[in-house]
Short mmCIF file of C-alpha atoms in Angstrom, two decimals:
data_model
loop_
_atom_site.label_atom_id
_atom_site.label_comp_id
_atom_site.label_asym_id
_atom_site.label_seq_id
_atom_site.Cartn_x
_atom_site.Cartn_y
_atom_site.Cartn_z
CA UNK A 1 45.99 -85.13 166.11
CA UNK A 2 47.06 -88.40 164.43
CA UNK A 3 45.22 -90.70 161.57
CA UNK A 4 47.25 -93.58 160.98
CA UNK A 5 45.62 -95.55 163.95
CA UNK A 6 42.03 -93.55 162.43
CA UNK A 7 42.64 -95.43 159.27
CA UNK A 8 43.42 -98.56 160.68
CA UNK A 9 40.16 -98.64 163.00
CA UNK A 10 37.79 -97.12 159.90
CA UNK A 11 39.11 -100.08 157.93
CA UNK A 12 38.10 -102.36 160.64
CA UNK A 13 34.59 -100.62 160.18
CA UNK A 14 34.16 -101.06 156.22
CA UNK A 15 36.33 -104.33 156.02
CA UNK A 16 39.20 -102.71 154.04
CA UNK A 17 42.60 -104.13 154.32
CA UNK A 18 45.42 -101.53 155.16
CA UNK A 19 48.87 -100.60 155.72
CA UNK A 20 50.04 -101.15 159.41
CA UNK A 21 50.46 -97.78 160.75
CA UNK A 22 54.33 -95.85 160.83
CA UNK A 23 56.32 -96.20 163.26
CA UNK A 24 55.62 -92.86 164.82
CA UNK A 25 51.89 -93.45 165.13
CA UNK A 26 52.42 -97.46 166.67
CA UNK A 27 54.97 -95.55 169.27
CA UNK A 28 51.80 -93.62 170.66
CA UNK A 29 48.79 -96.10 170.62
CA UNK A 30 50.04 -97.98 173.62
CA UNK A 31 50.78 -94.70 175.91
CA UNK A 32 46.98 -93.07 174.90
CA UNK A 33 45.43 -96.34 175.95
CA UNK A 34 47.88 -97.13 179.14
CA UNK A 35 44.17 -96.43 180.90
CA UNK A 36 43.82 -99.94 180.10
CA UNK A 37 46.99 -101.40 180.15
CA UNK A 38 48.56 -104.10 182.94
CA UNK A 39 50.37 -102.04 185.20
CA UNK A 40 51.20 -105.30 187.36
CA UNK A 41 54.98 -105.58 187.01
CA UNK A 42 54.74 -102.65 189.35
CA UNK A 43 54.21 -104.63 192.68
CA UNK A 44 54.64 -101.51 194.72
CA UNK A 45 53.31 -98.19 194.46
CA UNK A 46 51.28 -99.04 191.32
CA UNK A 47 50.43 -95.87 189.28
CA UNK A 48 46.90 -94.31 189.81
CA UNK A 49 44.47 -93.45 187.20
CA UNK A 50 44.20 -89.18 187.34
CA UNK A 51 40.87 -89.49 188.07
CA UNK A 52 41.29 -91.46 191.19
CA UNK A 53 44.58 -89.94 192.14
CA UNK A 54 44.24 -88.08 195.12
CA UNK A 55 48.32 -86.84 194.09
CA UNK A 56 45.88 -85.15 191.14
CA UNK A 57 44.83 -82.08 193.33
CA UNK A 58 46.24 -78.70 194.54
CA UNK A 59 46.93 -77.28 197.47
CA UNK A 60 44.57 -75.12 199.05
CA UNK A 61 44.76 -70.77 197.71
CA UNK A 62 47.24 -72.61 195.08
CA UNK A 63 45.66 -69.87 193.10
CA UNK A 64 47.75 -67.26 194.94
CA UNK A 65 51.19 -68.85 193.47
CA UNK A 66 53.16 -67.31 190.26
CA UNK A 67 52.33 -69.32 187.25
CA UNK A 68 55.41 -72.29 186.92
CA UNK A 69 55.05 -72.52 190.87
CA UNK A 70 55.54 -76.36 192.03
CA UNK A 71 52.79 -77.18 194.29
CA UNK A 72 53.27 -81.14 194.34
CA UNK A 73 56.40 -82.99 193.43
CA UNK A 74 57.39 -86.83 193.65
CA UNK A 75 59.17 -89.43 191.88
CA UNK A 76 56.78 -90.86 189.26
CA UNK A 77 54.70 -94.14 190.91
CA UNK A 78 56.51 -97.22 189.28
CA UNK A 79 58.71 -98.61 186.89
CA UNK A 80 58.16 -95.51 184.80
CA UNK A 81 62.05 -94.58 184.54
CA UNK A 82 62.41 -98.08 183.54
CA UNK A 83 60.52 -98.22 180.40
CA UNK A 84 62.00 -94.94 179.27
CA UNK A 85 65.28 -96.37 178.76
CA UNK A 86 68.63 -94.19 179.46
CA UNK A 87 66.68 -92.84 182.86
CA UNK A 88 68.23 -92.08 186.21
CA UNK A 89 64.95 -90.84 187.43
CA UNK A 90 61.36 -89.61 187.20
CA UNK A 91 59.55 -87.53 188.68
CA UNK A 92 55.93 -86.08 188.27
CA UNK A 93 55.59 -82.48 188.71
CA UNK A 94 52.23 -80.68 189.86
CA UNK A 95 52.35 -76.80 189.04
CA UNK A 96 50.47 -73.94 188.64
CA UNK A 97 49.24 -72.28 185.06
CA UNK A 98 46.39 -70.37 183.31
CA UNK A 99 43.50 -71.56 181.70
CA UNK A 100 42.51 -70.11 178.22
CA UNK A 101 40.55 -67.45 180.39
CA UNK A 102 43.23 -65.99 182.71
CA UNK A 103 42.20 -67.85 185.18
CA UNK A 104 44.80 -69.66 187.67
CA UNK A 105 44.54 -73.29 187.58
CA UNK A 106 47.17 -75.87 187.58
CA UNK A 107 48.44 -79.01 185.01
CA UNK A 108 51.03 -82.01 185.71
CA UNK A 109 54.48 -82.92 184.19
CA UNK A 110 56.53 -85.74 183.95
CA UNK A 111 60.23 -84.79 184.14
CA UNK A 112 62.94 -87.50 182.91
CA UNK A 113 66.74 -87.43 184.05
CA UNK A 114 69.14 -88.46 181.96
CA UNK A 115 71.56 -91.30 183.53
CA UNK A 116 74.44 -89.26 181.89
CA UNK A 117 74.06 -85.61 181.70
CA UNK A 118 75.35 -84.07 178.09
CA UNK A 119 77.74 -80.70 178.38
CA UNK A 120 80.12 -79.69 180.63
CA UNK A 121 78.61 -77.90 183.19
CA UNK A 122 75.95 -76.89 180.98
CA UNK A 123 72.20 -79.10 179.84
CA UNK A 124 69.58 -79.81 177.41
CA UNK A 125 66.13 -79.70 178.19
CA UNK A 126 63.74 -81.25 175.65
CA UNK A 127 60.10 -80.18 176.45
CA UNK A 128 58.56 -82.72 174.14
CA UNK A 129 54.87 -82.47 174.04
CA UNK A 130 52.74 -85.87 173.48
CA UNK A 131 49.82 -85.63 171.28
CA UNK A 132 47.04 -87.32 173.02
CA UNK A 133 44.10 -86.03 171.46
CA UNK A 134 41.39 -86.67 174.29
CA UNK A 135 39.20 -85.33 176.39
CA UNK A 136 39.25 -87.65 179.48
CA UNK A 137 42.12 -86.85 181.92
CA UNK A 138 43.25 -90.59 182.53
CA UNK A 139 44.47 -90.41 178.96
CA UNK A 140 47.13 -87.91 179.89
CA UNK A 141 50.81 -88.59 179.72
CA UNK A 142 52.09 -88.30 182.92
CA UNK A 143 49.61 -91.93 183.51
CA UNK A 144 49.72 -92.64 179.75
CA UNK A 145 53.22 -93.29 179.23
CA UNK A 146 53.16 -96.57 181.75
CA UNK A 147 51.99 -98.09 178.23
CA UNK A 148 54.75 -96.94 176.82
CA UNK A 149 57.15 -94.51 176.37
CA UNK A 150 58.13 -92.70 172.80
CA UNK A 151 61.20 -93.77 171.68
CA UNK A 152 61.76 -90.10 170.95
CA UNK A 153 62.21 -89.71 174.56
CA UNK A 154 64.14 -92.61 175.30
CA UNK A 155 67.11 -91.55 172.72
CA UNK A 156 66.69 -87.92 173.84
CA UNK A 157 68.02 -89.32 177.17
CA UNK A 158 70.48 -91.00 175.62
CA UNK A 159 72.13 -87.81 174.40
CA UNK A 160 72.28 -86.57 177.63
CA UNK A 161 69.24 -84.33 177.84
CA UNK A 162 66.35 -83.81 180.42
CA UNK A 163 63.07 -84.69 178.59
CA UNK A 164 59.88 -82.58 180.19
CA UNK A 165 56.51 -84.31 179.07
CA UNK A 166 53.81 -81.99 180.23
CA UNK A 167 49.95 -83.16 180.25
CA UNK A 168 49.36 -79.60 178.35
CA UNK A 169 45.72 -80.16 178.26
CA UNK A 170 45.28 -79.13 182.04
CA UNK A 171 43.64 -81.04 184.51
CA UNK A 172 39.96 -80.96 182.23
CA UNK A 173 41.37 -82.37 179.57
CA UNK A 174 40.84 -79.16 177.52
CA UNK A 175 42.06 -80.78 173.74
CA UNK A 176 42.82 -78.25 170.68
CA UNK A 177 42.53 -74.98 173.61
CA UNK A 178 45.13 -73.00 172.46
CA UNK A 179 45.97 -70.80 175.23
CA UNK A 180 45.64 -73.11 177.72
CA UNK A 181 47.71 -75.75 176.43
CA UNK A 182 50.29 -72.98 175.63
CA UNK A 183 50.07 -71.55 178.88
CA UNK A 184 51.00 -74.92 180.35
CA UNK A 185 53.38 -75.92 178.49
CA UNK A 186 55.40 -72.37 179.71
CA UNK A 187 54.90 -72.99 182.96
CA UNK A 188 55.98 -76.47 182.82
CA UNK A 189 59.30 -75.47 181.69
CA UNK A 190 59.33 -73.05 184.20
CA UNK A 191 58.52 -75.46 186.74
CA UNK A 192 61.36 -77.66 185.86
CA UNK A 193 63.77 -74.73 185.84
CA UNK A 194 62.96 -73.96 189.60
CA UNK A 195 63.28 -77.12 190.75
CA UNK A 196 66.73 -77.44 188.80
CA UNK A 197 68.83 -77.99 192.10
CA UNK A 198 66.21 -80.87 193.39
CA UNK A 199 66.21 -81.98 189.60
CA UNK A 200 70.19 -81.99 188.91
CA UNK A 201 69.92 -79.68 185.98
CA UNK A 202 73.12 -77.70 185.57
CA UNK A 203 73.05 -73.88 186.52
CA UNK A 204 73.24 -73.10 182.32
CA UNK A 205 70.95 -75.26 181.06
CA UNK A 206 69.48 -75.03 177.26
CA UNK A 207 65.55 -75.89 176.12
CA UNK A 208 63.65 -76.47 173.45
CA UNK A 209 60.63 -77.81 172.60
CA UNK A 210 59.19 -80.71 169.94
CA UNK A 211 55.81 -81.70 169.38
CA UNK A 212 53.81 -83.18 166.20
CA UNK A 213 50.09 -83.28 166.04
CA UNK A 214 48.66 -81.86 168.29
CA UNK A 215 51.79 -81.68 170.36
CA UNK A 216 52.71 -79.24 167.68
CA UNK A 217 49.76 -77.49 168.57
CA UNK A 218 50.99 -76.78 172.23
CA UNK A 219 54.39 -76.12 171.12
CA UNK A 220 52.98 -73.81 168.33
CA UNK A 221 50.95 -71.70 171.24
CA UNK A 222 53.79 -71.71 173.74
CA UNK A 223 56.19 -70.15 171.15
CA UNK A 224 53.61 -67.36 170.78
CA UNK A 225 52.72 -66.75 174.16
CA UNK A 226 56.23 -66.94 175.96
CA UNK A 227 56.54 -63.30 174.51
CA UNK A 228 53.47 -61.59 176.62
CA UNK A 229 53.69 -64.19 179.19
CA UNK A 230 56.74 -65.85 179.97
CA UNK A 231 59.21 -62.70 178.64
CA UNK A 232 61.90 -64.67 181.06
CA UNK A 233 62.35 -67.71 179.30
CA UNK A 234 64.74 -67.46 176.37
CA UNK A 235 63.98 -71.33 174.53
CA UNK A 236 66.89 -72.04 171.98
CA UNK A 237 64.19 -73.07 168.88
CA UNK A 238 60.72 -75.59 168.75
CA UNK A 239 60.68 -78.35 166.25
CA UNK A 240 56.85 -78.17 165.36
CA UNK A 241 55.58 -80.71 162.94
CA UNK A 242 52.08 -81.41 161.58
CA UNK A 243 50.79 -78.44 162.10
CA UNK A 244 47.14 -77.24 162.83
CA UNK A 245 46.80 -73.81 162.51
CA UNK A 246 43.10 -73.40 162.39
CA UNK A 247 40.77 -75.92 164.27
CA UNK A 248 37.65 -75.17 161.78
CA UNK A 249 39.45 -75.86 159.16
CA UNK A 250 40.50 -79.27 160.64
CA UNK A 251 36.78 -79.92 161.10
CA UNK A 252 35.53 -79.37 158.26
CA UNK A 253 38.47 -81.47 156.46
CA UNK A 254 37.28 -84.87 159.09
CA UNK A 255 33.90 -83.93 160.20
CA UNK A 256 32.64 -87.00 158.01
CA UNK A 257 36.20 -89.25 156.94
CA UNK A 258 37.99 -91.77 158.47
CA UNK A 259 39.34 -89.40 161.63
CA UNK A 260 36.64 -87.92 162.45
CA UNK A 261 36.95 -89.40 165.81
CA UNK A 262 39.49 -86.39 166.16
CA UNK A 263 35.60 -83.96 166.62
CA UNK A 264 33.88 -84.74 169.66
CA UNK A 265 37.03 -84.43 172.13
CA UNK A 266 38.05 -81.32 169.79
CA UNK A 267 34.74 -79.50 169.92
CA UNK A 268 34.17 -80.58 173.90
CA UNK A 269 37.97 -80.07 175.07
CA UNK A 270 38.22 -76.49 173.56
CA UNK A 271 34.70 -75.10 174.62
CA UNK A 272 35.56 -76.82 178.16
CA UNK A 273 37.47 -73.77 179.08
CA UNK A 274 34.31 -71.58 178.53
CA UNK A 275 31.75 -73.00 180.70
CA UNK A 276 28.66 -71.04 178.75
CA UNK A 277 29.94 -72.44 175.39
CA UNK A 278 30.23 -75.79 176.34
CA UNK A 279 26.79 -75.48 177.67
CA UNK A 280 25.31 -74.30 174.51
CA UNK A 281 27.38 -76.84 172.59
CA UNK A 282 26.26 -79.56 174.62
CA UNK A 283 22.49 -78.03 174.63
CA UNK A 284 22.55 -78.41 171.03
CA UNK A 285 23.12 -81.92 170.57
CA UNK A 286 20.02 -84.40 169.24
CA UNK A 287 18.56 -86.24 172.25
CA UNK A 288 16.92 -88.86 169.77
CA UNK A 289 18.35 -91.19 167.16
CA UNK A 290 21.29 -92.72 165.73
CA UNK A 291 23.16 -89.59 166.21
CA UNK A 292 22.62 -88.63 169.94
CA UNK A 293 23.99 -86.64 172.79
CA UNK A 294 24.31 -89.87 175.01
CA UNK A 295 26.91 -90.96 171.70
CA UNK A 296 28.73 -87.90 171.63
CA UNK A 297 28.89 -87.12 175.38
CA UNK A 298 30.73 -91.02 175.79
CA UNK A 299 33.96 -89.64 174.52
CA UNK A 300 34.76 -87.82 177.81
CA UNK A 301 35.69 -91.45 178.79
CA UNK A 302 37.38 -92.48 175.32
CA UNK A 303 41.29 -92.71 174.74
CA UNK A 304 41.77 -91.88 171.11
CA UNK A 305 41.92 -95.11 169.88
CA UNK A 306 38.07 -95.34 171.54
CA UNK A 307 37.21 -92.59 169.54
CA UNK A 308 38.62 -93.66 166.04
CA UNK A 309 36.54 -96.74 166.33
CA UNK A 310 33.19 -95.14 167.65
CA UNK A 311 32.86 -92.23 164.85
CA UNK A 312 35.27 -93.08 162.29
CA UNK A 313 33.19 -91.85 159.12
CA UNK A 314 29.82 -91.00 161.19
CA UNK A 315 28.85 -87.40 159.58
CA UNK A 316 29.44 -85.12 162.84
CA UNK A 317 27.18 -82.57 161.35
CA UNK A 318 24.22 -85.09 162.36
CA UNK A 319 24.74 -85.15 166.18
CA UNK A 320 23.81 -81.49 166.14
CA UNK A 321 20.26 -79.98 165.40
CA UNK A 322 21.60 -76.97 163.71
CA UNK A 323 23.83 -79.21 161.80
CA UNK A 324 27.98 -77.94 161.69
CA UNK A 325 26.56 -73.93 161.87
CA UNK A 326 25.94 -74.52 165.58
CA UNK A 327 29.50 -73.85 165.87
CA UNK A 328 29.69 -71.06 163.75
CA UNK A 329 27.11 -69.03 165.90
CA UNK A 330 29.10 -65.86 167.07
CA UNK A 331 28.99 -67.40 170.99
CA UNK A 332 31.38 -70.19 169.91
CA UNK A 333 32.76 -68.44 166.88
CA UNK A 334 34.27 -65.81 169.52
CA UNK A 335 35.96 -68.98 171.24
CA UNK A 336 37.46 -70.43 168.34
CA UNK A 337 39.12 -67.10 167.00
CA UNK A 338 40.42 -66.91 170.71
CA UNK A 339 41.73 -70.10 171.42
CA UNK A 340 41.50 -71.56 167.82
CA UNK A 341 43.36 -69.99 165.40
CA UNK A 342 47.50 -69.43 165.56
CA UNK A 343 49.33 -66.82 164.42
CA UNK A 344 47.10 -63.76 166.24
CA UNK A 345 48.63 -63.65 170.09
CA UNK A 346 52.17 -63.08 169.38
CA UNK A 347 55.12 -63.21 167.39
CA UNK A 348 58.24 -66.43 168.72
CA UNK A 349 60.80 -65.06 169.50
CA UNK A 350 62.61 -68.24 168.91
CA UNK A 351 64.28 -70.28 165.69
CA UNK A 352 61.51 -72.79 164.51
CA UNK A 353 61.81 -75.60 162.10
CA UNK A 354 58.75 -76.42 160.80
CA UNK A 355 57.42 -79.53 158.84
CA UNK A 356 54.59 -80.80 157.16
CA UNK A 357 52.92 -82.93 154.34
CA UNK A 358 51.61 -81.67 151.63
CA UNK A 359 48.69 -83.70 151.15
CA UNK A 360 48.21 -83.28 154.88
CA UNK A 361 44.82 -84.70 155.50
CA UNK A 362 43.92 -83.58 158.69
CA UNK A 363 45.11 -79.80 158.10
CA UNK A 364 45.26 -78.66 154.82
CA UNK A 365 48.29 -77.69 153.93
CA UNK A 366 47.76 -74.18 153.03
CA UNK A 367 46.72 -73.51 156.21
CA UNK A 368 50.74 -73.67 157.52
CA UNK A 369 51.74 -72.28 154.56
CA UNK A 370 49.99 -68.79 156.07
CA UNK A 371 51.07 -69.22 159.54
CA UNK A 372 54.32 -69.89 158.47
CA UNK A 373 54.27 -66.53 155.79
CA UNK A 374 52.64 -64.24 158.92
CA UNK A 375 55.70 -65.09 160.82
CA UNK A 376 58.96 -64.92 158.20
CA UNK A 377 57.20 -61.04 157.72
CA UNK A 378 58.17 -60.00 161.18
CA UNK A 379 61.44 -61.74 160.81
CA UNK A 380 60.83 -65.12 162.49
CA UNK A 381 63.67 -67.61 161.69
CA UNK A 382 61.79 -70.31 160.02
CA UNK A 383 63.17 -73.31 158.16
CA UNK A 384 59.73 -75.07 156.77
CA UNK A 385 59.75 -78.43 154.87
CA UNK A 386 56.80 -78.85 152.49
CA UNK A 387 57.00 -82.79 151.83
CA UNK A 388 55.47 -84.15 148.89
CA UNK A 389 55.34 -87.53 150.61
CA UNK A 390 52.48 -89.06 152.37
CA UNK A 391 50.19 -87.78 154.50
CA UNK A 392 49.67 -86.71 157.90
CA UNK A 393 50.37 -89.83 159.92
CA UNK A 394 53.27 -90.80 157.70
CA UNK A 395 55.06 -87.20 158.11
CA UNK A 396 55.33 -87.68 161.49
CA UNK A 397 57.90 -90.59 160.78
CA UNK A 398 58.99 -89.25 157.26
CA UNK A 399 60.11 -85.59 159.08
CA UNK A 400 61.33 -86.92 161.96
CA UNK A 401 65.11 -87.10 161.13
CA UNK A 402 65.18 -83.74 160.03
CA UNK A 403 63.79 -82.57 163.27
CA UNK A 404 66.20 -84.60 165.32
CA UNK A 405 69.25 -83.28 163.68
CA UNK A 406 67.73 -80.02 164.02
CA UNK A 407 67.28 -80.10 167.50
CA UNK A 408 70.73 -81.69 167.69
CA UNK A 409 71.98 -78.55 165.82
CA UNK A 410 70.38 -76.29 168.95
CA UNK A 411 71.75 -78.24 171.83
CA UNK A 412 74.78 -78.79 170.63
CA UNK A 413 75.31 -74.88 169.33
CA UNK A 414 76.17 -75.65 165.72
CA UNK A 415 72.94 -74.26 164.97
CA UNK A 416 74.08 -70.69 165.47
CA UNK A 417 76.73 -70.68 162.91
CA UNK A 418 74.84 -72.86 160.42
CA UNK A 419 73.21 -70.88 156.54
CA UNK A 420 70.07 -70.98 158.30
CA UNK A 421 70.87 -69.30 161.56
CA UNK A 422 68.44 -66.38 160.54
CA UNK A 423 65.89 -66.00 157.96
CA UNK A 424 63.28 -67.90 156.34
CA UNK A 425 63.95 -70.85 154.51
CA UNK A 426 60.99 -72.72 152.42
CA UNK A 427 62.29 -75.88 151.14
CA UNK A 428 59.60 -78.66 149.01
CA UNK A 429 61.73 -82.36 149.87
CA UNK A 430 60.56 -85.75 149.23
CA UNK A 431 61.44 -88.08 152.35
CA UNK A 432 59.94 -91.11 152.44
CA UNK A 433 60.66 -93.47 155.18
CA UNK A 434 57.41 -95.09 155.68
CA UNK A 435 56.44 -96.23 151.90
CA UNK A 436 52.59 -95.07 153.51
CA UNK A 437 50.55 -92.40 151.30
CA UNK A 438 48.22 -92.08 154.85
#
């Protein structure tokens, strides 16, 4: 979930004049909206749209496979290693997972190789999840990134470490489900782990995981789940940064501001993963008007930046006939305190550093404040940053040197005999990189 690129579209709209977007947020327009982007420096074996991929499919009783099983593998179509920077190789990982329902299914990864591999005889993997905020499967990252790469990734590799960049949605696109996007960002890292001798990971290899936005929000579920789900996996710590703990909170902060463009995929992409919600959400949409179900319905073919600029301060509680309390109705209330709200399906049982604005407007603030509180009180190592700088767009630049020397702390094991090896450290800083208040 990001607003800088929201604010610069609703200004478009109401013919305000504002702040070019930080850095972090200009490093992810071009990847969410590589659907459109000139692929033709790739003369040979272009990339494929997911959608029109055949590579997009899985084998037949994949279903029958332990979760993290590879079921496709091959080096990623293009000049894709190219535009990372510090790459050797990349390849694009098919593998099976679990949808939000138990239910076998299967998601895509893109795995980066280092050219130089940090450690001797030991690794780094970074699972860094992307936050691309859609509900249309082209958008993902494993297609998205031929736009352009983060240049998160592109330094990780120049430390030395792999960089996993799962499409944690799932293969429907399922944006803000929590236990599917958990469950395949897991299994992701578990995929990569058992292809480690194809993959040239050393035998003792560390991982972690980063994600802001709403690849916080993967990162966020995959720390809780890995407990109940993937007990094997032993991550060294998750850098999680914007934070969304509760997704009707987050609605009813945008449903009518400059990002609510962030709603429709939201409300669609979670109540995908229950067929009989989504029918009922979709059944209760106005057929007539301004505010219509042929409006709503388009962004299952938007990027995010084609969603900022279609509903960018349209009032969301008018596509609905029931108005915002169609989605508190106990059918999709049961949903969102399922696959909605953190903190509730288990306890990580790895170090986290946490960061966040305080004048977050996308999440309030207090909302993290909570998660983070459940967790210290059954002894989670937690070092939170509360920063009283800008909002939720500009964190995500203004927080991210703290995160990168934290991370830099876990790979390179100075972490463990640091003050804040164990415990829970609350800190309110004032970082401001960006000069932006968005």
């Amino acid at each position: 979930m990001r607003s800088a690129s929201v604010l610069l579209a609703a200004a478009a709209l109401v013919g305000q004049a504002v702040a070019a977007p930080p850095s972090y947020i200009t490093r992810r327009i071009a990847a969410v909206d590589a659907s459109s982007a000139d692929n033709s420096c790739n003369v040979t074996n272009q990339p494929i749209a997911p959608s029109q991929d055949p590579w997009y499919t899985a084998p037949y009783e994949f279903e029958k496979e332990a979760p993290g099983t590879i079921l496709r593998v091959r080096p990623a179509p293009g000049n894709l290693s190219s535009i990372a920077g510090n790459c050797s190789a990349a390849y694009n990982i098919l593998y099976r997972t679990t949808g939000s329902l138990y239910n076998p299914t299967w998601a895509v990864t893109t795995l980066f190789v280092p050219q130089n591999v940090s450690g001797n005889g030991t690794g780094s993997l970074l699972s860094y999840q992307i936050p691309y905020d859609a509900v249309w499967v082209d958008a993902s990252p494993s297609y998205a990134l031929y736009g352009g790469v983060d240049t998160d990734i592109g330094i990780s590799l120049g430390k030395g470490w792999f960089v996993n960049v799962p499409d944690f949605e799932g293969n429907n696109a399922s944006f803000t489900a929590g236990v599917l996007s958990g469950h395949a960002t897991l299994d992701s890292v578990r995929a990569v782990l058992n292809g480690a001798d194809r993959f040239g990971l050393p035998a003792d290899t560390n991982y972690a995981m980063w994600g802001y936005s709403g690849g916080a929000l993967a990162s966020e579920w995959a720390a809780e789940l890995q407990v109940q789900y993937a007990p094997e996996l032993n991550f060294s710590g998750a850098a999680l940064g914007g934070l969304t703990p509760n997704v009707t909170s987050v609605l009813f902060t945008i449903y009518d501001g400059v990002e609510a463009g962030l709603a429709p995929p939201a409300i669609l992409g979670l109540t995908n993963q229950f067929p009989d919600v989504y029918d009922y959400v979709v059944s209760q949409l106005k057929t007539t008007g301004d505010y219509n179900a042929t409006s709503f319905l388009a962004t299952l073919n938007y990027t995010l930046n084609d969603n900022i600029g279609k509903f960018a301060l349209k009032n969301m509680s008018m596509y609905f006939d029931g108005g915002l309390d169609t989605l508190l109705k106990p059918l999709t209330q049961k949903v969102i305190n399922s696959d909605g709200l953190m903190g509730y399906h288990g306890v990580p049982q790895m170090p986290l550093f946490v960061y966040k604005a305080v004048a977050d407007e996308v999440s309030p603030i207090n909302d993290t404040d909570a998660l983070v509180e459940r967790f210290c009180g059954v002894g989670v190592n937690i070092n939170y940053q509360r920063n009283s700088v800008g909002g939720h767009a500009a964190e995500g630049t203004n927080g991210n040197a703290a995160a990168t020397a934290w991370l830099d702390s876990i790979f390179d094991g100075t972490f463990a005999s640091s003050a804040n090896a164990t415990g829970c450290f609350v800190s309110n800083v004032a970082v401001n990189v960006t000069d932006s208040q968005f």
